[in-house]
Short mmCIF file of C-alpha atoms in Angstrom, two decimals:
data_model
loop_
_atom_site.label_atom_id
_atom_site.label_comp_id
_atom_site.label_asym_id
_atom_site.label_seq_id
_atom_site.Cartn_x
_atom_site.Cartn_y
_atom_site.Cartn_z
CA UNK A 21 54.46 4.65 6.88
CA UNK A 22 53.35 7.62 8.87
CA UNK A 23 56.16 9.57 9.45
CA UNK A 24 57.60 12.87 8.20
CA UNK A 25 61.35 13.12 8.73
CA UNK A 26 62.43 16.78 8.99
CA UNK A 27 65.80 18.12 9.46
CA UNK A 28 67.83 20.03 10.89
CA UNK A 29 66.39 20.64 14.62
CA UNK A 30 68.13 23.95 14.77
CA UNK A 31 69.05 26.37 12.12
CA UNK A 32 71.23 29.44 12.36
CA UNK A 33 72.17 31.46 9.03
CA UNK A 34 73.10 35.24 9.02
CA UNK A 35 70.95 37.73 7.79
CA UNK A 36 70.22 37.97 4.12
CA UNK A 37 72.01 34.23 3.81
CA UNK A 38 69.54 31.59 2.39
CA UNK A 39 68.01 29.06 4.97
CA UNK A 40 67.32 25.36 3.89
CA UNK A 41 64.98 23.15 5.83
CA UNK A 42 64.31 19.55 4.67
CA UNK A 43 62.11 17.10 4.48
CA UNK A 44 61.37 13.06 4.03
CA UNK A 45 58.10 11.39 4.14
CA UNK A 46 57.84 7.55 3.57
CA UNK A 47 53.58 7.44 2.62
CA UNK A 48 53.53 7.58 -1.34
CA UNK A 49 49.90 8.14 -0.65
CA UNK A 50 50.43 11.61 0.81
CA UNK A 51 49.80 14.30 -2.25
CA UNK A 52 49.46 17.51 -0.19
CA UNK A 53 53.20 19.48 1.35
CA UNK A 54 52.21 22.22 3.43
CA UNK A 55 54.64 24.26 5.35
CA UNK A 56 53.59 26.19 8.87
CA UNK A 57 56.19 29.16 10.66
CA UNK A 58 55.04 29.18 14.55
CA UNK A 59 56.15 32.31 16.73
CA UNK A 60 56.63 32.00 20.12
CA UNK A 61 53.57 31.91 22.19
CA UNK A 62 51.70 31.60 19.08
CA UNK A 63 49.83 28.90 17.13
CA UNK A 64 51.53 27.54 13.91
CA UNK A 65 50.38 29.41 10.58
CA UNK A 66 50.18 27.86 6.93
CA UNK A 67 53.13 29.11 5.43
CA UNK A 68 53.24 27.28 1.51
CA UNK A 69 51.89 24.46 0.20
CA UNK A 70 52.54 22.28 -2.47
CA UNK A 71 51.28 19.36 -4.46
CA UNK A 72 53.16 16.62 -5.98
CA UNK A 73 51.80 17.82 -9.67
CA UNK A 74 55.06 20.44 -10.02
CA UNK A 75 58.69 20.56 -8.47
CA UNK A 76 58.40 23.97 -6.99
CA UNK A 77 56.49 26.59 -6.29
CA UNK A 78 57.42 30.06 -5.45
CA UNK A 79 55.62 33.03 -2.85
CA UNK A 80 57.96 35.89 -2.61
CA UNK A 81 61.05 34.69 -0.41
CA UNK A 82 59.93 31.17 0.11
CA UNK A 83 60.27 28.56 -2.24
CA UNK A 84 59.29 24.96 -1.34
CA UNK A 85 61.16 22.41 -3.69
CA UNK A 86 59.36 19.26 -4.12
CA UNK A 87 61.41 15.57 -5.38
CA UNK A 88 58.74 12.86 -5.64
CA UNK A 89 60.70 9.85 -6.79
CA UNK A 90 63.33 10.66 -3.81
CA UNK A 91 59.90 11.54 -1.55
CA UNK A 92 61.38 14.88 -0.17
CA UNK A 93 60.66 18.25 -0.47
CA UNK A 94 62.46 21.30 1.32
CA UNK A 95 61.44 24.68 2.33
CA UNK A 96 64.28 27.57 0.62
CA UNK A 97 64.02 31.20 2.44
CA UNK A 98 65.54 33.76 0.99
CA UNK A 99 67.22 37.10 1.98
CA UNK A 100 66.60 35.75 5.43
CA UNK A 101 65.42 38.44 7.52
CA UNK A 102 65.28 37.95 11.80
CA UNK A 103 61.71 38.57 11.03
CA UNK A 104 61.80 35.05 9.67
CA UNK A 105 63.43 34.15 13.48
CA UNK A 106 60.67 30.94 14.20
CA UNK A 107 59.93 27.07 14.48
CA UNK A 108 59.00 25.87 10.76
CA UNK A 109 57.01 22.68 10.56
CA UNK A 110 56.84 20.48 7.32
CA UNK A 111 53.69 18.43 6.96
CA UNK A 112 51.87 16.05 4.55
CA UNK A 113 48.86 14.24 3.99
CA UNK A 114 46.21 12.84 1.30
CA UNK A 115 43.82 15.21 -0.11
CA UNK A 116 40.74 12.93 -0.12
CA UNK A 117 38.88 12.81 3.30
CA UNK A 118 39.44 14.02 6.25
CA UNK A 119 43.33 15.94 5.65
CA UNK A 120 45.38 14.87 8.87
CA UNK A 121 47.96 16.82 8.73
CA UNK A 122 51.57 14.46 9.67
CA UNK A 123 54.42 16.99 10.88
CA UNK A 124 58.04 16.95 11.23
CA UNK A 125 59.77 17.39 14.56
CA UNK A 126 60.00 21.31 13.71
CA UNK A 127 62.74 23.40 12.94
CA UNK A 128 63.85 26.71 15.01
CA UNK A 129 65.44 28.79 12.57
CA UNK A 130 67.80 31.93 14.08
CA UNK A 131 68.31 34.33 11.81
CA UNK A 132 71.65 36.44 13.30
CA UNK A 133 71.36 40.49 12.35
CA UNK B 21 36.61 37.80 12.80
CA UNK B 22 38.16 35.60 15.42
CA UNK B 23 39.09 32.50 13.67
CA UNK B 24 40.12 29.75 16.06
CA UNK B 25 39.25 30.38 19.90
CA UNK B 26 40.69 28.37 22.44
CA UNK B 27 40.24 28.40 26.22
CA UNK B 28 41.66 28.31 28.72
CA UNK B 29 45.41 29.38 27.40
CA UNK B 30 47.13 28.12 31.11
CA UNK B 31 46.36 25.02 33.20
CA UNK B 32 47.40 23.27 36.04
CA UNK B 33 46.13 19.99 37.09
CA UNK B 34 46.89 17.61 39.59
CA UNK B 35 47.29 13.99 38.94
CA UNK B 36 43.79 12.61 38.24
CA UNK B 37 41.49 15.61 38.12
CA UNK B 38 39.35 15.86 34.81
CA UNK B 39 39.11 18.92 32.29
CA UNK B 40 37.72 19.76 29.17
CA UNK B 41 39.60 22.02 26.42
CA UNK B 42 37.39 24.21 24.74
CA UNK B 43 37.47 25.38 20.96
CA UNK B 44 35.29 27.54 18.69
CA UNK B 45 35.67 28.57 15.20
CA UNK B 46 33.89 31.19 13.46
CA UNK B 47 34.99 30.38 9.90
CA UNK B 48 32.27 28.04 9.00
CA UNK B 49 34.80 25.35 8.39
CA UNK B 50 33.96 21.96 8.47
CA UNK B 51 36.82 19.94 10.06
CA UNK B 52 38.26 20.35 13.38
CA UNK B 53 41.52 18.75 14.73
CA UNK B 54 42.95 18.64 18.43
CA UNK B 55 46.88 18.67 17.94
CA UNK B 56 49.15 18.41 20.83
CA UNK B 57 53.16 19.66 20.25
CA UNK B 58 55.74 18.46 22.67
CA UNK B 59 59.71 19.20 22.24
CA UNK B 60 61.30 17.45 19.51
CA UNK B 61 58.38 15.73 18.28
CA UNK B 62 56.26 18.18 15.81
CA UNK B 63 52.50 17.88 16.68
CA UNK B 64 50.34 14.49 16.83
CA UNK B 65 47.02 14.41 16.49
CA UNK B 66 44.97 13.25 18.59
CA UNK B 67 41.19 13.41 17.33
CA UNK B 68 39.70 14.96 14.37
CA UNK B 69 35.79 15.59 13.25
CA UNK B 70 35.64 15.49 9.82
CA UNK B 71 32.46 16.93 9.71
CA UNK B 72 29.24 18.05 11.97
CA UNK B 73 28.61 14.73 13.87
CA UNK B 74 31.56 12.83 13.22
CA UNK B 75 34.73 11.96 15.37
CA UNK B 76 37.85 10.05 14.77
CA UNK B 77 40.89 8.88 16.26
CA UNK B 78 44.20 10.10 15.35
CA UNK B 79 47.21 9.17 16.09
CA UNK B 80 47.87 9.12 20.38
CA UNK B 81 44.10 9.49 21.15
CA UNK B 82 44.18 7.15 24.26
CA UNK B 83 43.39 9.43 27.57
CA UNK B 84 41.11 11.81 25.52
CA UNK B 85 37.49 11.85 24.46
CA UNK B 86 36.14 14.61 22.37
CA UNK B 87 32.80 16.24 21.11
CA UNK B 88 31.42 18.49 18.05
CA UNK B 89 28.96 19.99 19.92
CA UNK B 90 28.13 21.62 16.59
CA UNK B 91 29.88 23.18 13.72
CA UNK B 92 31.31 26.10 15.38
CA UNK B 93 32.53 23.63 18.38
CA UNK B 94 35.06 20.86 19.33
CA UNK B 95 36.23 20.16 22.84
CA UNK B 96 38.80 18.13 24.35
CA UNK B 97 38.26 16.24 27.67
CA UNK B 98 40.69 14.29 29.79
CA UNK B 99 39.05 12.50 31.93
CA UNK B 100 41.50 11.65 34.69
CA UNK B 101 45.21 13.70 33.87
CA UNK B 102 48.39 12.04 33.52
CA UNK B 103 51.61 14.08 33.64
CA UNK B 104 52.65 12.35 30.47
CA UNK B 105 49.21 14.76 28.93
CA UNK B 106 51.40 18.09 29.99
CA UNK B 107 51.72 19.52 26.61
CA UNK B 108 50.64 22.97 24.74
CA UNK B 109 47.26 21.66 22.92
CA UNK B 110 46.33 23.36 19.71
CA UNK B 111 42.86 23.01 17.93
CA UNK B 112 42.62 24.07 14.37
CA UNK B 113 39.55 24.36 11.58
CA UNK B 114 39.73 23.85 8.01
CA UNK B 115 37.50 24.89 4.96
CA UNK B 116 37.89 21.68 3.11
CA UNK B 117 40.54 19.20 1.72
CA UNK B 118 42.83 20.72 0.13
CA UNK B 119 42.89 23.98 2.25
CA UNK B 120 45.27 24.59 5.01
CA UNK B 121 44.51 24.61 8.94
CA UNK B 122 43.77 27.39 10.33
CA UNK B 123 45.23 26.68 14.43
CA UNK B 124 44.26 28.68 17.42
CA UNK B 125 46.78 30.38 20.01
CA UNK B 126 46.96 26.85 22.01
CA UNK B 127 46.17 25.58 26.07
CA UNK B 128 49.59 25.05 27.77
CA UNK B 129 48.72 21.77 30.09
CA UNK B 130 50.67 21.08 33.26
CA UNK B 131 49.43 18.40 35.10
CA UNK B 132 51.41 17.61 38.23
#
């Protein structure tokens, strides 16, 4: 009951289209959603986060989306930009204790000029 | 401000020989975390300290051992490489529950 499912493994959208990266998790424990972008080279970075107390939540051009009866949640960017051109890695875990962080497989996302 | 240090970035290894990953934060944070990523499977963790003096397994811990040397310090050792252990390795620090990990620039691991 570990797992996060994330999908798709590859992404490529056309600049200033919207990119849509989802996620499943199967723990109904889990009531913390971050989201990481990793550049090449690089290690990942804490994007958004989001807890299961609201549906969505909004910082400039990213929007995370959050269904807890379907246990999913799904990163929206906006105005893509090859600026956004990375791996994006969904994660969850409980807030009490020691937060270990469960990722998805990652996402590359190309974003065409 | 540094954040999350790790060293070395590059490694080779030869089947067998031992090593030790280093990592130092300089946030004051009290959990630590040794990730490794590999292609098409996200990162697993592998041990975590929760806090000064304590160490856990995570989730594919078996051909590791780790210390927190102190608060600033958490190192990864692998006693006798595999090449199933080649992998980029990334430590990370966090504040607190509830905060997100803050990951250093990662070891790339070949062991041959």
């Amino acid at each position: 009951q570990q797992q996060v499912k994330q999908s798709p493994q590859s992404l490529i959208v056309q600049k200033g289209g919207i990119s849509i990266i989802n996620c499943a998790y199967e723990n109904t424990a889990f009531d913390y959603f971050p989201w990481y972008q990793q550049f090449p080279g690089k290690g990942p970075a804490l994007l958004i986060a989001i807890r299961p107390d609201v549906s969505e939540k909004k910082e400039g051009r990213f929007t995370i989306s959050f269904n807890k009866s379907a246990k999913q949640f799904s990163l929206h960017i906006m105005d893509s930009q090859p600026g956004d051109s990375a791996t994006y890695f969904c994660a969850a875990s409980r807030q009490q204790g020691a937060q270990k962080l469960v990722f998805g497989q990652g996402t590359r996302l190309t974003i065409n000029p | 401000n540094a954040g999350v240090t790790q060293t070395p970035k590059f490694q080779v290894l030869k089947t067998g020989q031992s090593m030790t990953l280093q990592c130092a934060q300089d946030m004051n944070h009290n959990s630590m975390y040794w990730y490794r990523q590999d292609p098409g499977m996200g990162l697993r963790l592998i041990y975590y300290s929760a806090s000064e003096g304590t160490t856990d397994k995570g989730e594919v811990p078996n051909g590791y051992n780790v210390s927190r040397l102190n608060k600033r310090e958490f190192s990864l050792r692998l006693e006798s490489a595999a090449p199933s252990q080649t992998s980029v390795y990334f430590c990370a620090s966090q504040r607190g529950s509830g905060f997100g990990y803050t990951f250093g620039s990662g070891t790339r691991l070949t062991v041959v």
